[in-house]
Amino acid sequence: MASIEDQKILIVDDDVTALTLYETILRAAGYKNIIICNDGAEVELRLRDNDASLVLLDINLPGLSGIEVLEQITGTKTNLPVVMITGDEDLQTVINCMKKGAYDYITKPPAKTRLVTAVRKALEWRELNSELWAMGRRVLDRATLENPEAFSKLVTSSDSMLAVFQYVEAVAGTNRPVLIMGESGTGKELLARAIHESSGRQGAMVTVNAAGLDDALFSDTLFGHKKGAFTDAHTDRLGLVERAAGGTLFLDEIGDLAPASQVKLLRLLQEREYYQLGSDVARSTDARVIAATCVNLGKRIEDGRFRRDLFFRLMAHQVTLPPLRDRREDLMPLTKVLLLEAARELGRRIPRIPKELNSLLNLYDFPGNVRELHSLVFDALSRTSGNVLSLATFRKLVHGKNIPDGSEIDLGYDGLVELIGHFPTMKEFTDIVITAALEKAAGNQSLASRMLGVSQSTLSRRIARNDASFGGELPGDGKGD
């Protein structure tokens, strides 16, 4: 959604005094882009030359009447809200306008709050319609993202993750808040940045971690202060809301926000206004708010620790990032990307990934999600001394005890069930057996094939098939004795 200053409002009235009043009220409310028209016959031309967001239309116009102009607008511009201005409250006239497509009506002379509220709600309706249209288009074309580069740091081939990307891309350009939920380590801040980059906003994305901020620190951090507001306030200081002007304010760990701070955030979302500490002058903002949490806000509302009205404001758009255990198809791709990152950071050569790693990753639920996998990959590379990635870190994690690289795996029934956590599938069993045989044979495929009771060509084909599937290599070099 365009900022409040960019919203174009066309006011149509033949009364010059009324036009001046409407314009003055709306400019004071922050609407700067106002187009004036005093002839109904000129409206069509004005709309053709200007991409108006809203029309304020007097019902009693000379020549072409307001009703006729309304019919022209609604016949060609279905997503352009029209607020009718009438000199009386004749119910039949109002009903007739609404039937012909008017969004709302106000009576002359309008109260300041009534005019501003009618304009704000009409613009919100227009934005919502645009969002629904965009989402509908995305449903029809699920296979593409308009700006895939914005999501490049979120490595995935998961349908559930791609559905999240498509949804947030569809609503990225609006001004409404976005609430991102998900377990710790699932990538909520990366998604917030992807939303910001997809929004087309020219301002910066500013991040605030709400956890541990008391109300005074929250207010000073977000809203800033005036000189003398408190003992150490020697100069004026702008807050992070100001730094996020024209951009995005990302509030992480929103579930831990103090009750008093929740009230101030609610006002910021409702009124788009805030007060610096030590000032009684309201400042306006056009920053888009994105909030994230890893806690159950529903339970916090029940416990009285989170405001229900704030939750409803934040959830204008909401998404939940799935945990890593629910998108296991991303485990190996993520591991490879993280290994490249670790190698660059540690100044190391990229080692070969043993085939066993895929099985080990699939045996673990990753309560810390991608953040935990990131740490594990870095630790594994740090422990690697040769050209094959050490699996000691992953084995200890899965088996709960130290199992050095090269150790044999218990292939008895009890050992398999303990290793896998369930009765093994045929593929899991085959993968483990082949890996164990190759490790026992020190990578000699000829010896491993004799141990398994299959020909070397059969074993080679199986290894090649697994390499293509997992992108890694079994610990064999393909050679015989």
Short mmCIF file of C-alpha atoms in Angstrom, two decimals:
data_model
loop_
_atom_site.label_atom_id
_atom_site.label_comp_id
_atom_site.label_asym_id
_atom_site.label_seq_id
_atom_site.Cartn_x
_atom_site.Cartn_y
_atom_site.Cartn_z
CA MET A 1 0.00 0.00 0.00
CA ALA A 2 1.21 3.51 -0.80
CA SER A 3 2.07 5.74 2.14
CA ILE A 4 -0.57 8.16 3.39
CA GLU A 5 1.16 11.04 1.59
CA ASP A 6 0.97 9.20 -1.74
CA GLN A 7 -2.73 8.34 -1.60
CA LYS A 8 -4.49 10.36 -4.31
CA ILE A 9 -7.91 11.66 -3.29
CA LEU A 10 -10.20 13.26 -5.88
CA ILE A 11 -12.74 15.67 -4.33
CA VAL A 12 -15.70 16.62 -6.55
CA ASP A 13 -17.94 19.49 -5.40
CA ASP A 14 -19.16 22.71 -7.01
CA ASP A 15 -19.03 24.54 -3.65
CA VAL A 16 -15.62 26.23 -3.38
CA THR A 17 -15.98 26.74 0.39
CA ALA A 18 -16.75 23.04 0.88
CA LEU A 19 -13.79 22.02 -1.29
CA THR A 20 -11.47 24.19 0.81
CA LEU A 21 -12.83 22.68 4.05
CA TYR A 22 -12.41 19.08 2.89
CA GLU A 23 -8.90 19.72 1.62
CA THR A 24 -7.84 21.46 4.83
CA ILE A 25 -9.15 18.62 7.03
CA LEU A 26 -7.52 15.91 4.93
CA ARG A 27 -4.16 17.67 4.65
CA ALA A 28 -4.09 18.09 8.43
CA ALA A 29 -4.69 14.33 8.70
CA GLY A 30 -1.64 13.63 6.53
CA TYR A 31 -3.22 13.24 3.07
CA LYS A 32 -1.10 15.49 0.85
CA ASN A 33 -2.00 14.34 -2.67
CA ILE A 34 -5.42 15.92 -3.24
CA ILE A 35 -7.04 16.66 -6.60
CA ILE A 36 -9.84 19.24 -6.80
CA CYS A 37 -12.71 19.12 -9.32
CA ASN A 38 -15.87 21.29 -9.38
CA ASP A 39 -17.59 19.82 -12.45
CA GLY A 40 -19.02 16.30 -12.68
CA ALA A 41 -18.44 16.24 -16.43
CA GLU A 42 -14.67 16.49 -15.87
CA VAL A 43 -14.41 13.54 -13.46
CA GLU A 44 -13.85 10.91 -16.15
CA LEU A 45 -10.95 12.92 -17.61
CA ARG A 46 -9.42 13.54 -14.15
CA LEU A 47 -9.53 9.81 -13.38
CA ARG A 48 -7.95 8.99 -16.73
CA ASP A 49 -5.04 11.35 -16.05
CA ASN A 50 -4.60 10.48 -12.35
CA ASP A 51 -4.38 7.13 -10.57
CA ALA A 52 -6.80 8.12 -7.80
CA SER A 53 -7.18 5.97 -4.68
CA LEU A 54 -10.51 7.44 -3.56
CA VAL A 55 -13.26 9.80 -4.76
CA LEU A 56 -15.21 12.14 -2.49
CA LEU A 57 -18.28 12.98 -4.57
CA ASP A 58 -21.00 15.56 -3.90
CA ILE A 59 -24.42 14.20 -4.80
CA ASN A 60 -25.85 17.58 -5.89
CA LEU A 61 -23.80 18.72 -8.85
CA PRO A 62 -24.96 21.00 -11.66
CA GLY A 63 -25.18 19.40 -15.09
CA LEU A 64 -24.02 15.80 -14.66
CA SER A 65 -25.38 14.76 -11.25
CA GLY A 66 -23.42 12.98 -8.54
CA ILE A 67 -25.49 9.82 -9.06
CA GLU A 68 -24.63 9.79 -12.77
CA VAL A 69 -20.93 10.34 -12.03
CA LEU A 70 -21.09 7.50 -9.47
CA GLU A 71 -22.50 5.16 -12.14
CA GLN A 72 -19.67 6.13 -14.51
CA ILE A 73 -17.00 5.39 -11.89
CA THR A 74 -18.37 2.08 -10.61
CA GLY A 75 -18.97 0.89 -14.17
CA THR A 76 -15.30 1.13 -15.12
CA LYS A 77 -13.26 1.15 -11.89
CA THR A 78 -14.49 -1.63 -9.63
CA ASN A 79 -11.72 -1.16 -7.05
CA LEU A 80 -12.07 2.62 -6.66
CA PRO A 81 -14.10 3.49 -3.53
CA VAL A 82 -16.51 6.42 -3.76
CA VAL A 83 -17.71 8.27 -0.66
CA MET A 84 -20.84 10.32 -1.39
CA ILE A 85 -21.37 13.76 0.15
CA THR A 86 -25.01 14.70 0.66
CA GLY A 87 -26.72 17.81 2.03
CA ASP A 88 -29.48 15.79 3.66
CA GLU A 89 -29.93 12.37 5.24
CA ASP A 90 -32.80 11.19 3.05
CA LEU A 91 -32.71 7.43 3.58
CA GLN A 92 -33.91 6.55 0.09
CA THR A 93 -31.16 8.68 -1.49
CA VAL A 94 -28.53 6.97 0.64
CA ILE A 95 -29.88 3.51 -0.23
CA ASN A 96 -29.88 4.39 -3.93
CA CYS A 97 -26.21 5.49 -3.75
CA MET A 98 -25.16 2.30 -1.96
CA LYS A 99 -27.00 0.14 -4.51
CA LYS A 100 -25.13 1.88 -7.30
CA GLY A 101 -21.77 1.03 -5.72
CA ALA A 102 -20.92 3.85 -3.30
CA TYR A 103 -18.70 2.69 -0.43
CA ASP A 104 -20.01 5.19 2.15
CA TYR A 105 -21.69 8.57 2.55
CA ILE A 106 -21.23 11.64 4.76
CA THR A 107 -23.50 14.62 5.33
CA LYS A 108 -22.69 18.30 5.00
CA PRO A 109 -20.99 19.87 6.83
CA PRO A 110 -18.94 16.85 7.85
CA ALA A 111 -17.35 16.57 11.28
CA LYS A 112 -13.58 16.34 11.04
CA THR A 113 -13.41 12.87 12.62
CA ARG A 114 -16.27 11.55 10.46
CA LEU A 115 -14.59 12.71 7.23
CA VAL A 116 -11.16 11.36 8.15
CA THR A 117 -12.60 8.04 9.37
CA ALA A 118 -14.66 7.59 6.19
CA VAL A 119 -11.60 8.25 4.04
CA ARG A 120 -9.34 5.92 6.06
CA LYS A 121 -11.84 3.04 6.03
CA ALA A 122 -12.51 3.42 2.31
CA LEU A 123 -8.78 3.27 1.57
CA GLU A 124 -8.43 0.20 3.81
CA TRP A 125 -11.27 -1.45 1.86
CA ARG A 126 -9.47 -0.69 -1.40
CA GLU A 127 -6.25 -2.16 -0.05
CA LEU A 128 -8.01 -5.32 1.13
CA ASN A 129 -9.62 -5.78 -2.27
CA SER A 130 -6.22 -5.44 -3.93
CA GLU A 131 -4.77 -8.03 -1.56
CA LEU A 132 -7.54 -10.50 -2.26
CA TRP A 133 -7.07 -10.05 -6.00
CA ALA A 134 -3.31 -10.57 -5.71
CA MET A 135 -3.76 -13.69 -3.59
CA GLY A 136 -6.31 -15.06 -6.00
CA ARG A 137 -3.89 -14.57 -8.86
CA ARG A 138 -1.15 -16.31 -6.86
CA VAL A 139 -3.42 -19.33 -6.28
CA LEU A 140 -3.91 -19.61 -10.03
CA ASP A 141 -0.14 -19.43 -10.61
CA ARG A 142 1.41 -21.21 -7.64
CA ALA A 143 4.53 -22.24 -9.51
CA THR A 144 6.13 -18.80 -9.71
CA LEU A 145 7.37 -16.02 -7.48
CA GLU A 146 7.61 -12.53 -8.91
CA ASN A 147 10.73 -11.75 -6.89
CA PRO A 148 12.49 -15.05 -6.06
CA GLU A 149 15.75 -13.23 -5.22
CA ALA A 150 14.12 -11.83 -2.08
CA PHE A 151 13.69 -15.38 -0.76
CA SER A 152 17.09 -16.70 -1.83
CA LYS A 153 18.46 -16.98 1.73
CA LEU A 154 15.57 -19.25 2.72
CA VAL A 155 16.77 -22.53 1.17
CA THR A 156 13.84 -24.86 0.56
CA SER A 157 12.00 -27.13 -1.84
CA SER A 158 9.16 -27.72 0.63
CA ASP A 159 5.63 -27.11 -0.63
CA SER A 160 4.63 -25.71 2.78
CA MET A 161 7.46 -23.17 2.68
CA LEU A 162 6.76 -22.21 -0.94
CA ALA A 163 3.10 -21.63 0.00
CA VAL A 164 4.28 -19.22 2.71
CA PHE A 165 6.49 -17.40 0.19
CA GLN A 166 3.62 -17.02 -2.26
CA TYR A 167 1.30 -15.67 0.42
CA VAL A 168 3.70 -13.11 1.86
CA GLU A 169 4.74 -11.95 -1.61
CA ALA A 170 1.07 -11.31 -2.40
CA VAL A 171 0.64 -9.09 0.67
CA ALA A 172 4.15 -7.61 0.79
CA GLY A 173 3.13 -4.35 -0.85
CA THR A 174 0.38 -3.53 1.65
CA ASN A 175 0.73 -1.34 4.71
CA ARG A 176 -0.91 -3.82 7.09
CA PRO A 177 1.09 -5.55 9.83
CA VAL A 178 2.39 -9.09 9.35
CA LEU A 179 2.66 -11.56 12.25
CA ILE A 180 5.22 -14.34 11.73
CA MET A 181 4.95 -17.31 14.06
CA GLY A 182 7.19 -20.33 14.34
CA GLU A 183 9.62 -22.16 16.55
CA SER A 184 12.99 -20.64 17.39
CA GLY A 185 15.45 -21.03 14.54
CA THR A 186 12.94 -21.45 11.70
CA GLY A 187 14.01 -18.25 9.88
CA LYS A 188 11.46 -15.66 10.98
CA GLU A 189 13.83 -12.70 10.58
CA LEU A 190 14.92 -13.92 7.15
CA LEU A 191 11.26 -14.09 6.11
CA ALA A 192 10.66 -10.59 7.49
CA ARG A 193 13.55 -9.32 5.36
CA ALA A 194 12.12 -11.13 2.31
CA ILE A 195 8.78 -9.38 2.89
CA HIS A 196 10.55 -6.03 3.17
CA GLU A 197 12.55 -6.62 -0.02
CA SER A 198 9.39 -7.68 -1.87
CA SER A 199 7.42 -4.66 -0.67
CA GLY A 200 9.10 -2.10 -2.89
CA ARG A 201 9.58 0.18 0.11
CA GLN A 202 12.47 2.59 -0.23
CA GLY A 203 13.19 2.95 3.50
CA ALA A 204 15.29 0.64 5.65
CA MET A 205 14.27 -2.43 7.61
CA VAL A 206 14.95 -1.72 11.29
CA THR A 207 15.00 -4.61 13.78
CA VAL A 208 14.07 -4.42 17.46
CA ASN A 209 14.21 -7.40 19.82
CA ALA A 210 11.40 -6.86 22.32
CA ALA A 211 12.62 -9.54 24.74
CA GLY A 212 14.02 -8.04 27.92
CA LEU A 213 13.00 -4.44 27.14
CA ASP A 214 11.19 -2.71 30.01
CA ASP A 215 8.65 -0.04 29.11
CA ALA A 216 11.01 2.93 29.48
CA LEU A 217 13.71 1.33 27.32
CA PHE A 218 11.12 0.20 24.74
CA SER A 219 9.69 3.74 24.46
CA ASP A 220 13.10 5.37 24.21
CA THR A 221 14.35 2.81 21.69
CA LEU A 222 11.32 3.03 19.42
CA PHE A 223 10.12 6.61 19.86
CA GLY A 224 13.21 8.52 20.98
CA HIS A 225 13.24 11.42 23.44
CA LYS A 226 13.48 15.18 23.75
CA LYS A 227 16.32 16.90 25.55
CA GLY A 228 15.62 16.91 29.29
CA ALA A 229 13.07 14.07 29.16
CA PHE A 230 15.12 12.28 31.86
CA THR A 231 18.41 12.73 33.71
CA ASP A 232 20.78 11.59 30.95
CA ALA A 233 18.79 13.07 28.05
CA HIS A 234 21.29 15.79 27.13
CA THR A 235 20.19 16.03 23.49
CA ASP A 236 17.18 15.16 21.33
CA ARG A 237 17.24 11.58 20.06
CA LEU A 238 15.19 10.09 17.25
CA GLY A 239 13.85 6.57 17.78
CA LEU A 240 13.95 3.54 15.53
CA VAL A 241 10.43 4.26 14.27
CA GLU A 242 11.86 7.39 12.67
CA ARG A 243 14.73 5.38 11.15
CA ALA A 244 12.17 2.99 9.65
CA ALA A 245 10.32 5.82 7.85
CA GLY A 246 9.25 4.65 4.42
CA GLY A 247 10.45 1.16 5.32
CA THR A 248 9.80 -1.66 7.77
CA LEU A 249 9.91 -1.91 11.56
CA PHE A 250 10.57 -5.54 12.54
CA LEU A 251 9.66 -6.37 16.15
CA ASP A 252 11.12 -9.73 17.13
CA GLU A 253 10.00 -11.72 20.21
CA ILE A 254 6.80 -9.66 20.38
CA GLY A 255 5.26 -12.13 22.84
CA ASP A 256 7.66 -10.90 25.54
CA LEU A 257 6.64 -7.24 25.25
CA ALA A 258 5.79 -5.56 28.58
CA PRO A 259 2.08 -4.72 29.14
CA ALA A 260 2.61 -0.94 29.14
CA SER A 261 4.62 -1.19 25.92
CA GLN A 262 1.83 -3.21 24.33
CA VAL A 263 -0.53 -0.24 24.83
CA LYS A 264 1.91 2.09 23.06
CA LEU A 265 2.41 -0.33 20.20
CA LEU A 266 -1.36 -0.64 19.83
CA ARG A 267 -1.66 3.13 19.47
CA LEU A 268 1.14 3.15 16.90
CA LEU A 269 -0.74 0.55 14.83
CA GLN A 270 -4.17 2.15 15.22
CA GLU A 271 -3.38 5.82 14.82
CA ARG A 272 -0.01 5.64 13.00
CA GLU A 273 1.17 8.11 15.65
CA TYR A 274 3.56 8.10 18.60
CA TYR A 275 5.05 10.47 21.18
CA GLN A 276 8.71 10.96 21.94
CA LEU A 277 9.58 10.82 25.63
CA GLY A 278 9.27 14.33 27.03
CA SER A 279 7.05 15.58 24.20
CA ASP A 280 3.30 16.08 23.93
CA VAL A 281 3.41 16.56 20.15
CA ALA A 282 2.27 13.54 18.16
CA ARG A 283 4.53 12.35 15.34
CA SER A 284 3.20 10.30 12.45
CA THR A 285 4.82 7.30 10.79
CA ASP A 286 4.39 5.35 7.58
CA ALA A 287 6.64 2.46 8.66
CA ARG A 288 5.19 -0.98 8.04
CA VAL A 289 5.24 -3.22 11.13
CA ILE A 290 6.24 -6.89 10.99
CA ALA A 291 6.20 -8.82 14.27
CA ALA A 292 7.52 -12.28 15.09
CA THR A 293 7.14 -14.68 17.99
CA CYS A 294 8.04 -18.23 18.93
CA VAL A 295 5.53 -18.38 21.81
CA ASN A 296 1.83 -19.28 21.77
CA LEU A 297 0.13 -15.88 21.80
CA GLY A 298 -3.29 -17.50 22.27
CA LYS A 299 -2.14 -18.96 25.58
CA ARG A 300 -0.56 -15.68 26.62
CA ILE A 301 -3.85 -13.91 25.93
CA GLU A 302 -5.65 -16.44 28.13
CA ASP A 303 -3.05 -15.89 30.87
CA GLY A 304 -3.53 -12.12 30.65
CA ARG A 305 0.04 -11.51 29.48
CA PHE A 306 -0.80 -10.31 25.96
CA ARG A 307 -3.52 -7.91 24.84
CA ARG A 308 -6.22 -9.43 22.69
CA ASP A 309 -6.80 -6.17 20.78
CA LEU A 310 -3.08 -5.92 19.97
CA PHE A 311 -3.09 -9.49 18.69
CA PHE A 312 -6.02 -8.71 16.39
CA ARG A 313 -4.15 -5.66 15.05
CA LEU A 314 -0.96 -7.63 14.42
CA MET A 315 -2.68 -10.56 12.73
CA ALA A 316 -3.92 -8.59 9.70
CA HIS A 317 -1.63 -11.01 7.84
CA GLN A 318 -0.20 -13.99 9.66
CA VAL A 319 2.02 -16.89 8.66
CA THR A 320 3.52 -19.84 10.50
CA LEU A 321 6.90 -21.18 9.45
CA PRO A 322 7.00 -25.00 9.64
CA PRO A 323 9.70 -26.60 11.81
CA LEU A 324 12.61 -28.33 10.11
CA ARG A 325 11.35 -31.79 11.18
CA ASP A 326 8.26 -31.20 9.01
CA ARG A 327 10.30 -30.43 5.89
CA ARG A 328 12.99 -33.08 5.90
CA GLU A 329 13.45 -32.75 2.15
CA ASP A 330 15.36 -29.55 2.99
CA LEU A 331 17.87 -31.22 5.33
CA MET A 332 20.55 -32.11 2.78
CA PRO A 333 20.20 -28.96 0.62
CA LEU A 334 20.47 -26.82 3.76
CA THR A 335 23.47 -28.83 4.98
CA LYS A 336 25.31 -28.26 1.70
CA VAL A 337 24.65 -24.51 1.75
CA LEU A 338 25.71 -24.27 5.39
CA LEU A 339 28.84 -26.32 4.69
CA LEU A 340 29.82 -23.86 1.93
CA GLU A 341 29.24 -20.98 4.35
CA ALA A 342 31.28 -22.70 7.07
CA ALA A 343 34.14 -23.45 4.68
CA ARG A 344 34.32 -19.80 3.59
CA GLU A 345 34.19 -18.51 7.17
CA LEU A 346 36.75 -21.00 8.51
CA GLY A 347 39.01 -20.79 5.47
CA ARG A 348 38.77 -24.54 4.86
CA ARG A 349 38.40 -26.72 1.77
CA ILE A 350 34.95 -28.22 1.29
CA PRO A 351 35.08 -31.89 2.37
CA ARG A 352 33.14 -34.76 0.85
CA ILE A 353 29.79 -35.48 2.54
CA PRO A 354 29.48 -39.15 3.56
CA LYS A 355 26.30 -40.91 2.51
CA GLU A 356 25.53 -41.83 6.13
CA LEU A 357 24.89 -38.17 6.98
CA ASN A 358 21.51 -38.20 5.24
CA SER A 359 20.34 -41.11 7.41
CA LEU A 360 21.66 -39.46 10.56
CA LEU A 361 19.91 -36.17 9.78
CA ASN A 362 16.62 -37.96 9.22
CA LEU A 363 16.87 -39.67 12.61
CA TYR A 364 16.87 -36.37 14.52
CA ASP A 365 14.04 -33.88 15.10
CA PHE A 366 16.12 -30.67 15.31
CA PRO A 367 14.32 -28.81 18.12
CA GLY A 368 16.57 -25.83 17.33
CA ASN A 369 15.61 -26.02 13.64
CA VAL A 370 17.87 -24.39 11.01
CA ARG A 371 19.86 -22.51 13.65
CA GLU A 372 20.78 -25.82 15.30
CA LEU A 373 21.71 -27.41 11.97
CA HIS A 374 23.89 -24.38 11.26
CA SER A 375 25.83 -24.91 14.52
CA LEU A 376 26.17 -28.65 13.92
CA VAL A 377 27.60 -28.19 10.42
CA PHE A 378 30.15 -25.63 11.64
CA ASP A 379 31.17 -27.93 14.51
CA ALA A 380 31.48 -30.93 12.17
CA LEU A 381 33.73 -29.01 9.78
CA SER A 382 35.86 -27.81 12.68
CA ARG A 383 36.40 -31.46 13.69
CA THR A 384 37.24 -32.61 10.14
CA SER A 385 40.91 -33.34 9.57
CA GLY A 386 40.78 -35.11 6.19
CA ASN A 387 38.83 -34.71 2.99
CA VAL A 388 35.65 -36.39 4.34
CA LEU A 389 33.31 -34.50 6.67
CA SER A 390 33.48 -35.80 10.24
CA LEU A 391 30.19 -37.32 11.40
CA ALA A 392 31.17 -37.58 15.08
CA THR A 393 29.03 -34.55 15.99
CA PHE A 394 25.95 -35.95 14.28
CA ARG A 395 26.45 -39.49 15.60
CA LYS A 396 26.72 -38.28 19.18
CA LEU A 397 23.56 -36.24 18.71
CA VAL A 398 21.56 -39.18 17.35
CA HIS A 399 22.94 -42.01 19.48
CA GLY A 400 23.39 -40.01 22.65
CA LYS A 401 27.01 -41.14 23.06
CA ASN A 402 30.39 -40.64 21.46
CA ILE A 403 30.81 -42.82 18.36
CA PRO A 404 34.12 -42.00 16.63
CA ASP A 405 34.34 -41.81 12.85
CA GLY A 406 34.91 -45.27 11.38
CA SER A 407 33.19 -47.13 14.24
CA GLU A 408 30.86 -49.98 13.35
CA ILE A 409 27.11 -49.62 13.63
CA ASP A 410 25.00 -52.13 15.57
CA LEU A 411 22.93 -53.78 12.86
CA GLY A 412 20.97 -56.11 15.18
CA TYR A 413 17.19 -55.69 15.38
CA ASP A 414 17.31 -53.88 18.74
CA GLY A 415 20.14 -51.70 17.54
CA LEU A 416 18.28 -50.68 14.38
CA VAL A 417 15.09 -49.80 16.25
CA GLU A 418 17.10 -47.80 18.78
CA LEU A 419 19.04 -46.11 16.00
CA ILE A 420 16.06 -45.17 13.84
CA GLY A 421 13.38 -44.80 16.51
CA HIS A 422 10.89 -46.94 14.60
CA PHE A 423 10.74 -50.16 12.60
CA PRO A 424 13.00 -49.44 9.59
CA THR A 425 11.65 -49.12 6.07
CA MET A 426 13.29 -51.22 3.37
CA LYS A 427 15.12 -48.17 2.01
CA GLU A 428 16.40 -47.14 5.46
CA PHE A 429 17.54 -50.68 6.18
CA THR A 430 19.30 -51.02 2.82
CA ASP A 431 21.05 -47.66 3.15
CA ILE A 432 22.36 -48.48 6.62
CA VAL A 433 23.53 -51.96 5.64
CA ILE A 434 25.39 -50.74 2.54
CA THR A 435 26.99 -47.89 4.50
CA ALA A 436 28.10 -50.25 7.28
CA ALA A 437 29.52 -52.80 4.80
CA LEU A 438 31.49 -50.15 2.93
CA GLU A 439 32.85 -48.71 6.15
CA LYS A 440 33.85 -52.18 7.39
CA ALA A 441 35.52 -52.85 4.02
CA ALA A 442 37.33 -49.48 4.20
CA GLY A 443 35.60 -48.37 1.00
CA ASN A 444 36.54 -51.42 -1.05
CA GLN A 445 33.43 -52.18 -3.11
CA SER A 446 34.59 -55.62 -4.19
CA LEU A 447 34.99 -56.72 -0.57
CA ALA A 448 31.77 -54.99 0.51
CA SER A 449 29.77 -56.70 -2.27
CA ARG A 450 31.03 -60.12 -1.11
CA MET A 451 30.01 -59.28 2.45
CA LEU A 452 26.54 -58.30 1.23
CA GLY A 453 26.17 -61.32 -1.09
CA VAL A 454 25.63 -59.24 -4.24
CA SER A 455 27.72 -58.60 -7.33
CA GLN A 456 29.99 -55.58 -7.43
CA SER A 457 28.03 -54.16 -10.37
CA THR A 458 24.80 -54.37 -8.34
CA LEU A 459 26.42 -52.56 -5.44
CA SER A 460 27.90 -49.94 -7.78
CA ARG A 461 24.49 -49.26 -9.34
CA ARG A 462 22.96 -48.87 -5.88
CA ILE A 463 25.70 -46.46 -4.81
CA ALA A 464 25.26 -44.42 -7.99
CA ARG A 465 21.48 -44.29 -7.43
CA ASN A 466 21.95 -43.09 -3.85
CA ASP A 467 24.54 -40.51 -4.87
CA ALA A 468 22.06 -39.00 -7.35
CA SER A 469 19.28 -39.05 -4.76
CA PHE A 470 21.19 -37.59 -1.84
CA GLY A 471 23.85 -35.54 -3.57
CA GLY A 472 26.55 -37.07 -1.36
CA GLU A 473 28.75 -40.13 -1.73
CA LEU A 474 28.91 -43.50 -0.07
CA PRO A 475 32.33 -44.24 1.35
CA GLY A 476 33.48 -46.31 -1.58
CA ASP A 477 35.79 -45.44 -4.47
CA GLY A 478 34.21 -47.84 -6.96
CA LYS A 479 37.38 -49.90 -7.25
CA GLY A 480 37.96 -53.56 -6.58
CA ASP A 481 40.80 -55.21 -4.69
#
